[in-house]
Coordinates of C-alpha atoms and ligand atoms in Angstrom, one line a residue:
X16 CA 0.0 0.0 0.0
X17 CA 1.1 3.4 -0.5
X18 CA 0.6 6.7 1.0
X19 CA 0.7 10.4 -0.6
X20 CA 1.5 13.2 2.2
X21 CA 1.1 16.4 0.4
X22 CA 0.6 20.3 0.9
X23 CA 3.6 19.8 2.6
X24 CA 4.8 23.4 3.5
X25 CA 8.2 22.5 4.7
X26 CA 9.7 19.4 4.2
X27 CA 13.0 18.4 5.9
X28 CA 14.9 15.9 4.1
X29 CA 18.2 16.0 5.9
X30 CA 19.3 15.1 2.2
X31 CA 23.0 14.7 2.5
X32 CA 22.9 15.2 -1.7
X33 CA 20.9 19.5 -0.9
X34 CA 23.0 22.6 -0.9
X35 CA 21.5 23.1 2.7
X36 CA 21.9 21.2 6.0
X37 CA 18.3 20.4 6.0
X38 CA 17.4 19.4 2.6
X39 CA 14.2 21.5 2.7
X40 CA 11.7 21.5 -0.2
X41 CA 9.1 24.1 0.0
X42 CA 5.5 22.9 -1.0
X43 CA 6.6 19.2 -0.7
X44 CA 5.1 16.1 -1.1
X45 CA 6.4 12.8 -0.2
X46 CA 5.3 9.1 -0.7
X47 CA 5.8 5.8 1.7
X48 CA 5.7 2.7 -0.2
X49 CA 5.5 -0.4 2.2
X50 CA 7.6 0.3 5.1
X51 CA 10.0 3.2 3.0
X52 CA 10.2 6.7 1.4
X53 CA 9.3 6.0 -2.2
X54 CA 9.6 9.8 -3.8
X55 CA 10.1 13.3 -2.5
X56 CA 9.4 16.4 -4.3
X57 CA 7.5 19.6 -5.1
X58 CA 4.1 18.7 -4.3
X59 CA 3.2 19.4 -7.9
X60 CA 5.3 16.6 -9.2
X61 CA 3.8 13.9 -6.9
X62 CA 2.4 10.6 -8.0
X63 CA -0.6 9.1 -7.5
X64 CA -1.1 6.6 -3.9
X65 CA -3.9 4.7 -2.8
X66 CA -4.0 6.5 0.6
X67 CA -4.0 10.7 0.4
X68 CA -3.0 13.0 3.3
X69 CA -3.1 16.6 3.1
X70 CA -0.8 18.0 5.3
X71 CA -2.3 21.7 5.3
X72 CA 0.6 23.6 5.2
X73 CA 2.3 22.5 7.9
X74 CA 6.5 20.9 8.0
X75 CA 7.2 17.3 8.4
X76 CA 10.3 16.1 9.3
X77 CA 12.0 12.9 9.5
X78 CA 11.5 11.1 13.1
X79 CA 13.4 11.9 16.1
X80 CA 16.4 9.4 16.4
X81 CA 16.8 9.2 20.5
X82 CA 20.1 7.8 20.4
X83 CA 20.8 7.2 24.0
X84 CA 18.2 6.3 27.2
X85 CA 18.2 4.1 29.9
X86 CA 14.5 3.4 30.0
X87 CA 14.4 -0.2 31.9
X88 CA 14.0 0.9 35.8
X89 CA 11.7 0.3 38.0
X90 CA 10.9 3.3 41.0
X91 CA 11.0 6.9 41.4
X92 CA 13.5 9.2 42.4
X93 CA 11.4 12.8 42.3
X94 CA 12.3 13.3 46.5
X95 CA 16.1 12.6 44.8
X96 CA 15.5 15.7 41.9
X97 CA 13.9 17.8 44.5
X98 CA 16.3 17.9 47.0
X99 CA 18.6 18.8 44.0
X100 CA 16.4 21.8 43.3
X101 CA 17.4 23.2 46.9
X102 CA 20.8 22.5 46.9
X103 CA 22.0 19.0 47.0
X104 CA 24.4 18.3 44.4
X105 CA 23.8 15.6 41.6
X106 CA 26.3 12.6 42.3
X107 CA 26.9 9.5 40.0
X108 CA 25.7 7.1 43.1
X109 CA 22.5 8.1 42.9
X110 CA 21.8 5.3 40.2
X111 CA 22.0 2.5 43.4
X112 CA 18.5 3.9 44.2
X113 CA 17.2 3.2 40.8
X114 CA 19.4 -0.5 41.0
X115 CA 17.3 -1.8 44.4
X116 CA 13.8 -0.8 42.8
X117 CA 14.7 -2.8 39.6
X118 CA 16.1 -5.8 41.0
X119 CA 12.7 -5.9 43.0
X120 CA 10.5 -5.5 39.9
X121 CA 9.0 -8.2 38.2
X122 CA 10.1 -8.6 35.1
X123 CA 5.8 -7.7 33.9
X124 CA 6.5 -4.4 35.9
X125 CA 9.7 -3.3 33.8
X126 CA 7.9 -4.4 30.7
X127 CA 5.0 -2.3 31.2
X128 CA 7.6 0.8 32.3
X129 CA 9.1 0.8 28.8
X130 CA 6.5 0.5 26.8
X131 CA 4.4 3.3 28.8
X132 CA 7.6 5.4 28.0
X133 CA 8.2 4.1 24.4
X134 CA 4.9 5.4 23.7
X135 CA 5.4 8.3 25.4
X136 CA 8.7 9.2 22.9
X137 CA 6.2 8.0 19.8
X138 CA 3.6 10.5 20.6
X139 CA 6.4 13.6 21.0
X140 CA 8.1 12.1 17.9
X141 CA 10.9 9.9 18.6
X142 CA 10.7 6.9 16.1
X143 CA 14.2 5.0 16.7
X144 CA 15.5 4.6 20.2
X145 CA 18.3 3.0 21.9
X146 CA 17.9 1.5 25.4
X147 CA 20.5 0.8 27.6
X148 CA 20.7 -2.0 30.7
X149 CA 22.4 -0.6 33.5
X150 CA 20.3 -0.5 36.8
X151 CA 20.5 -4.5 36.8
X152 CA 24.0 -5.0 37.9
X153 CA 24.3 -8.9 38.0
X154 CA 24.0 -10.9 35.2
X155 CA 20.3 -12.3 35.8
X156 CA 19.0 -8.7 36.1
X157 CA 21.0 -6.8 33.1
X158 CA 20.5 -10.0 30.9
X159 CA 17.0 -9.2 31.4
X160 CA 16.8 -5.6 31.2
X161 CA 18.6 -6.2 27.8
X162 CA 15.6 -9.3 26.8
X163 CA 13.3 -6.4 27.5
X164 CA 14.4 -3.9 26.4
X165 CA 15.2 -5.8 22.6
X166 CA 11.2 -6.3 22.9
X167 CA 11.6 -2.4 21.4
X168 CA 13.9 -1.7 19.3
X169 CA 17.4 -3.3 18.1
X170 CA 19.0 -0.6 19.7
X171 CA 20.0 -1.9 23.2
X172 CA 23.1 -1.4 25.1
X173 CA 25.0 -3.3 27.7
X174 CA 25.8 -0.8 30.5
X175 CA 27.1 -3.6 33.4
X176 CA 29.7 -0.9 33.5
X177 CA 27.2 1.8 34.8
X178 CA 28.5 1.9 38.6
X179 CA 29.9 -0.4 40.4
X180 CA 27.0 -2.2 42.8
X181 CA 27.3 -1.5 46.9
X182 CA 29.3 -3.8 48.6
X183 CA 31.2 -4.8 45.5
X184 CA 35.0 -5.1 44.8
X185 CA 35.8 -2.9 41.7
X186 CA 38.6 -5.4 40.0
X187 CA 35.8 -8.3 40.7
X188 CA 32.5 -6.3 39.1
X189 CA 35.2 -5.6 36.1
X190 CA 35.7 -9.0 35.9
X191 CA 32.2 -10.2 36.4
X192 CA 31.2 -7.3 33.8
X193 CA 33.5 -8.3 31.0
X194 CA 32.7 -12.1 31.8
X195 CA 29.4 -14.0 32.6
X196 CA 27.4 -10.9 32.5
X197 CA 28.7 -9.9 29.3
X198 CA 28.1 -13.5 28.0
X199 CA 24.9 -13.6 29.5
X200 CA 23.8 -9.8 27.6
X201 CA 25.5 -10.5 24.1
X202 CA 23.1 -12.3 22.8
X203 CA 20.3 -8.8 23.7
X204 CA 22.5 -6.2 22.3
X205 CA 24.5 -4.4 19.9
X206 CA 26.7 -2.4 21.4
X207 CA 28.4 -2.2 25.1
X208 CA 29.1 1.2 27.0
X209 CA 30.5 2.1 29.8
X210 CA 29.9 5.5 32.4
X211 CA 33.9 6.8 32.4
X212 CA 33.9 9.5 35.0
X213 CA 35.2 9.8 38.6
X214 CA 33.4 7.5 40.9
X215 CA 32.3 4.8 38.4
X216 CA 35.3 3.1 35.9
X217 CA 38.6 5.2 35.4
X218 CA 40.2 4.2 31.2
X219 CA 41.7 1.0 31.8
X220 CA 38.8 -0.4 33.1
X221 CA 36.7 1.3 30.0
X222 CA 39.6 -0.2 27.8
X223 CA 39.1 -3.4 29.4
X224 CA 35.4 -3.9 28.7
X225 CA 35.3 -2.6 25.3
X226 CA 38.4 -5.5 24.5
X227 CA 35.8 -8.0 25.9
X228 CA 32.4 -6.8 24.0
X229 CA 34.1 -6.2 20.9
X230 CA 35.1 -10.1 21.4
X231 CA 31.5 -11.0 21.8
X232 CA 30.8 -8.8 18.5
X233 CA 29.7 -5.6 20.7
X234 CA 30.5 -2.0 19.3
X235 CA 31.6 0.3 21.9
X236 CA 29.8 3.8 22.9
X237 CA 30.8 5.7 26.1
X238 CA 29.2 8.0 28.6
X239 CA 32.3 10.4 29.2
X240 CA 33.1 14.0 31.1
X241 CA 29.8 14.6 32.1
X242 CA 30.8 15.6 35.6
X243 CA 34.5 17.1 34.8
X244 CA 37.4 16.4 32.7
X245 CA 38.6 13.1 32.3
X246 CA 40.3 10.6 29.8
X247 CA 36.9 9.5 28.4
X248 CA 36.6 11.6 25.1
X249 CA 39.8 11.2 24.1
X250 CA 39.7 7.2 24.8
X251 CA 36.9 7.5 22.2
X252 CA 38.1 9.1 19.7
X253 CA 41.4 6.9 19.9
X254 CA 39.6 3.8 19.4
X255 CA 37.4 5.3 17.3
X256 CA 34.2 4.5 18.7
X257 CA 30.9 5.5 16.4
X258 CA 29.9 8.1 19.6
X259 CA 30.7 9.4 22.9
X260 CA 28.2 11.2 25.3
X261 CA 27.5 13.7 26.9
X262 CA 31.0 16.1 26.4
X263 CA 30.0 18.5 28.8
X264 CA 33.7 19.2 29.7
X265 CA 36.0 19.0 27.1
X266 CA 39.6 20.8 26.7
X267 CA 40.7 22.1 23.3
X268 CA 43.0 18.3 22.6
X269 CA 39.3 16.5 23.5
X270 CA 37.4 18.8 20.9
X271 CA 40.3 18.1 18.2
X272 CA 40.2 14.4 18.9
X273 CA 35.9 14.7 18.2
X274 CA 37.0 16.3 14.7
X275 CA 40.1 14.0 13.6
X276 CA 37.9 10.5 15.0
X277 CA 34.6 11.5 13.4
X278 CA 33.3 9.8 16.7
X279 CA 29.9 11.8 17.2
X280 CA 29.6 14.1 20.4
X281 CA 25.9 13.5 21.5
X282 CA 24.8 15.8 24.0
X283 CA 22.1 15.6 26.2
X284 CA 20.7 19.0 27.4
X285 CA 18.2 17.4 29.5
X286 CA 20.9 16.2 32.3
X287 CA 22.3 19.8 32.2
X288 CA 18.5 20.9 32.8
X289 CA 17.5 18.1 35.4
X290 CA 21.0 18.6 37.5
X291 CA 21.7 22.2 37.1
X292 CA 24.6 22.3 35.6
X293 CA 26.6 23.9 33.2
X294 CA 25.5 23.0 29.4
X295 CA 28.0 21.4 26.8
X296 CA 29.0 23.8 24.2
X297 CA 27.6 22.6 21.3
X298 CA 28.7 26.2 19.2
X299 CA 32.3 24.8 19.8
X300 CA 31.9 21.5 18.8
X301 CA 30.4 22.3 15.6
X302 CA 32.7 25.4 14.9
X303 CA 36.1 22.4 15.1
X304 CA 33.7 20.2 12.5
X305 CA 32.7 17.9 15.2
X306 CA 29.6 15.6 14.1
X307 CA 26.7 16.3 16.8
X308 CA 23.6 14.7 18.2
X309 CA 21.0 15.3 20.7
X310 CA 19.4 12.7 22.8
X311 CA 17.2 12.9 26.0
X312 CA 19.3 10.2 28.2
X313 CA 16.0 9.4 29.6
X314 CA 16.7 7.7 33.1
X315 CA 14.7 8.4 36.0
X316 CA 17.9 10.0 38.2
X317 CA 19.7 12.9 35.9
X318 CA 17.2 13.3 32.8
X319 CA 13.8 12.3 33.3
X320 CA 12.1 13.5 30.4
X321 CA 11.8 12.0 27.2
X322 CA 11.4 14.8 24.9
X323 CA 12.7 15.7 21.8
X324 CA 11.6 19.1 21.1
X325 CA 12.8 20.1 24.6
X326 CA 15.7 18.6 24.0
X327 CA 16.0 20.8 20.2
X328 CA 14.6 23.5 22.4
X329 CA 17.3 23.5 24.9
X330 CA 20.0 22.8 22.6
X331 CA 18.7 26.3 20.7
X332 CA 18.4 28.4 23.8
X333 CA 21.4 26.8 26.2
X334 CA 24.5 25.8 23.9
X335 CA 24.5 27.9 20.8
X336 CA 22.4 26.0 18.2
X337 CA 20.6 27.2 15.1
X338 CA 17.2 25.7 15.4
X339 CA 18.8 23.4 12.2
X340 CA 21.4 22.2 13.5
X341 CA 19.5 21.3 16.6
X342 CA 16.8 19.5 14.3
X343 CA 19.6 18.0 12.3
X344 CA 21.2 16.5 15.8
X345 CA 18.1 15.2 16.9
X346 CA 17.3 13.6 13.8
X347 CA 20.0 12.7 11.6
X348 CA 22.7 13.1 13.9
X349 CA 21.2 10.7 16.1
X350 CA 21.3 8.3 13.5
X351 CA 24.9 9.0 12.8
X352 CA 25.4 7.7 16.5
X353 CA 23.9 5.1 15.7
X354 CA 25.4 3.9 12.5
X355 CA 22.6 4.1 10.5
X356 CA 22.0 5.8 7.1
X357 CA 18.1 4.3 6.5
X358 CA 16.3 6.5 9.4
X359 CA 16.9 9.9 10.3
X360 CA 16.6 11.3 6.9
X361 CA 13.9 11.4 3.9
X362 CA 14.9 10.4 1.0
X363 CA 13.8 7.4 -1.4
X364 CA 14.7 4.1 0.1
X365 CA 15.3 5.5 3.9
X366 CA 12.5 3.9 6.4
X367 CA 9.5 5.9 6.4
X368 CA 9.7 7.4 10.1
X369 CA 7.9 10.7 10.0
X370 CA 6.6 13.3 12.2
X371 CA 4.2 15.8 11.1
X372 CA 4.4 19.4 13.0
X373 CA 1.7 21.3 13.7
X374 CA 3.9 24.2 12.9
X375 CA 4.6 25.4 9.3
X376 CA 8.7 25.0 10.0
X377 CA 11.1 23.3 12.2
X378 CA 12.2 26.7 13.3
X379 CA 8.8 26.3 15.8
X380 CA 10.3 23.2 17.6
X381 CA 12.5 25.7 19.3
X382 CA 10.6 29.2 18.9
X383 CA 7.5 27.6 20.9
X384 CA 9.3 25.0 23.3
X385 CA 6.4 23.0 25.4
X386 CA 4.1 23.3 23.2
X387 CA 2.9 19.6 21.8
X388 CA 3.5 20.1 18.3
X389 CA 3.8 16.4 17.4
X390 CA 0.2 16.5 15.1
X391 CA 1.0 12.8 13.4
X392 CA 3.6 10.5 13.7
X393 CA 4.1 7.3 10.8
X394 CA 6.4 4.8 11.9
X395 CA 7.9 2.2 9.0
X396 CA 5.1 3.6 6.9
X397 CA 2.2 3.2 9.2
X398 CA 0.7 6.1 11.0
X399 CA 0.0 5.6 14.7
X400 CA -3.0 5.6 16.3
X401 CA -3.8 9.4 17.3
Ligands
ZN529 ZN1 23.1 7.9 30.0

């Protein structure tokens, strides 16, 4: 079956082919054949479908890519965030709060967690996400946060490396992180990560697991100077890893290691928001020709929302973004953290993943931030249920 969207008034293409970062076509129209983008062009030019939506005027853009969340937790940690509010700074040991509630829940209970927040993302946009373990910390419980999570996307992460639990011996959790548990999560996911900062794992550790995962056919991704300087960025670059997070503090040899590696910076404005602290310099990054994404780290201790367009909001108003480049990050950039070529864009043969703003440009994701401006959403081709 296929589908004609047209009266298109803005269509973003992220065409890597257009003059313009965007690949906007003015008074577009664009066709989904099966699950992909079939044809896109002046609305005049468009073919015939068996299924006809008029889009009134209004933009459509490709479909958030939410390259990085952790969104299989169980419990709640709002007394946590508002005792932040008044003072109390954020500290990476916070996440054992979120690791006794999930090790309690019932495997139903985490299941039903993700996919209230899944479809939460959906209906703000988001049409690829990647979902990390993390708050398991032993290999039955991040084995099956991974076999959950991979009940959403292909897009999971092994995160054993996320802190080490209470009570445990660093050298051991390494060991028990780069062997049963990692044998245990291989089979759930795609790519293994590791939370490099002061009070979680130092390089060699972070070295150490990525040796092991890429052994068990893993690709490596990093969480890395979120809270301060550190070796992080710089181990990313070096072994070249497809994207490091969060770069909130970053020297001038960590910005030209971003720009020699090609390893993607993804930066996620909602921690800086949700902790109150300083916000990556994204103006920086993309001066030195660094490749940059946005993502909401979704988790229910440093970044509990799991919006897009507050993220593109944020990443206008807080780290010197145009409103494209901050569309461009959350869409194709995200898919550039990802690997991936086939979402994040629209152009013939990507998947058809495509949000339709009730707005007539992107420019309104960031001029009226709040707002719900998510007016339709098609996923592979199909439009979800309003
Ligand atoms: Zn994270």
């Amino acid at each position: 079956m296929s589908t004609l969207i047209t009266n298109i008034g803005e269509l973003v293409t992220n065409d890597p082919q257009a003059d313009d970062l965007l690949g906007i076509v003015t008074d577009a129209a664009v066709v989904l054949e099966g699950d992909r983008v079939a044809w896109t062009g002046a609305a005049a030019d468009a073919p015939a479908a068996d299924v006809h939506v008029d889009a009134g005027g209004r933009a459509v853009i490709p479909g958030f890519v939410d390259s990085h969340s952790h969104l299989v937790f169980a419990g709640d940690r709002a007394p946590e965030f508002a005792a932040r509010m008044a003072g109390t700074p954020y500290a990476a040991g916070g996440i054992r709060t979120t690791v006794a509630a999930t090790r309690a829940a019932t495997d139903e209970q985490l299941t039903g967690r993700v996919a209230h927040l899944v479809a939460e993302m959906r209906r703000q946009g988001t049409t690829t996400v990647e979902i990390k373990s993390g708050y398991g910390l032993t290999v039955r419980d991040e084995a099956r946060s991974l076999a959950i999570a991979r009940l959403f996307t292909n897009e999971t992460t092994f995160l054993g490396a996320h802190v080490v639990p209470e009570g445990s011996d660093p050298g051991e959790y390494v060991a028990l992180v780069t062997g049963p548990m990692l044998e245990a999560c291989a089979p759930y996911a795609r790519w293994v990560d590791v939370f490099c900062e002061r009070g979680a794992f130092d390089e060699d550790q972070a070295r150490e697991i990525f040796r092991a995962g890429e052994a068990q056919g893993l690709r490596g991704r990093l969480h890395a100077n979120q809270l301060g300087h550190g070796p992080g960025v710089r181990l990313a670059a070096e072994l070249g890893l497809v994207a490091v997070d969060h770069c909130t503090y970053l020297d001038d040899a960590d910005v030209a290691a971003l720009a020699d590696s090609g390893t993607v910076a993804t930066l996620l404005p909602g921690v800086e928001f949700s902790t109150r602290q300083p916000y990556p310099d994204a103006r920086r990054l993309l001066d030195a020709g660094v490749s940059v994404a946005i993502a909401s780290d979704c988790n229910p201790g440093s970044s509990y929302t799991s919006s897009m367009p507050l993220c593109v909001a944020l990443a206008v108003r807080e780290m010197g973004m145009t409103p494209a480049e901050a569309t461009y990050a959350a869409t194709a950039g995200g898919a550039a953290a990802l690997d991936r070529t086939d979402v994040g864009r629209l152009v013939p043969g990507s998947r058809a993943d495509l949000v339709l703003l009730d707005a007539p440009s992107h420019v309104h994701l960031a001029y009226r931030p709040g707002v719900p401006l998510v007016a339709g959403t098609w996923v592979a081709g199909r439009p979800l249920d309003p």
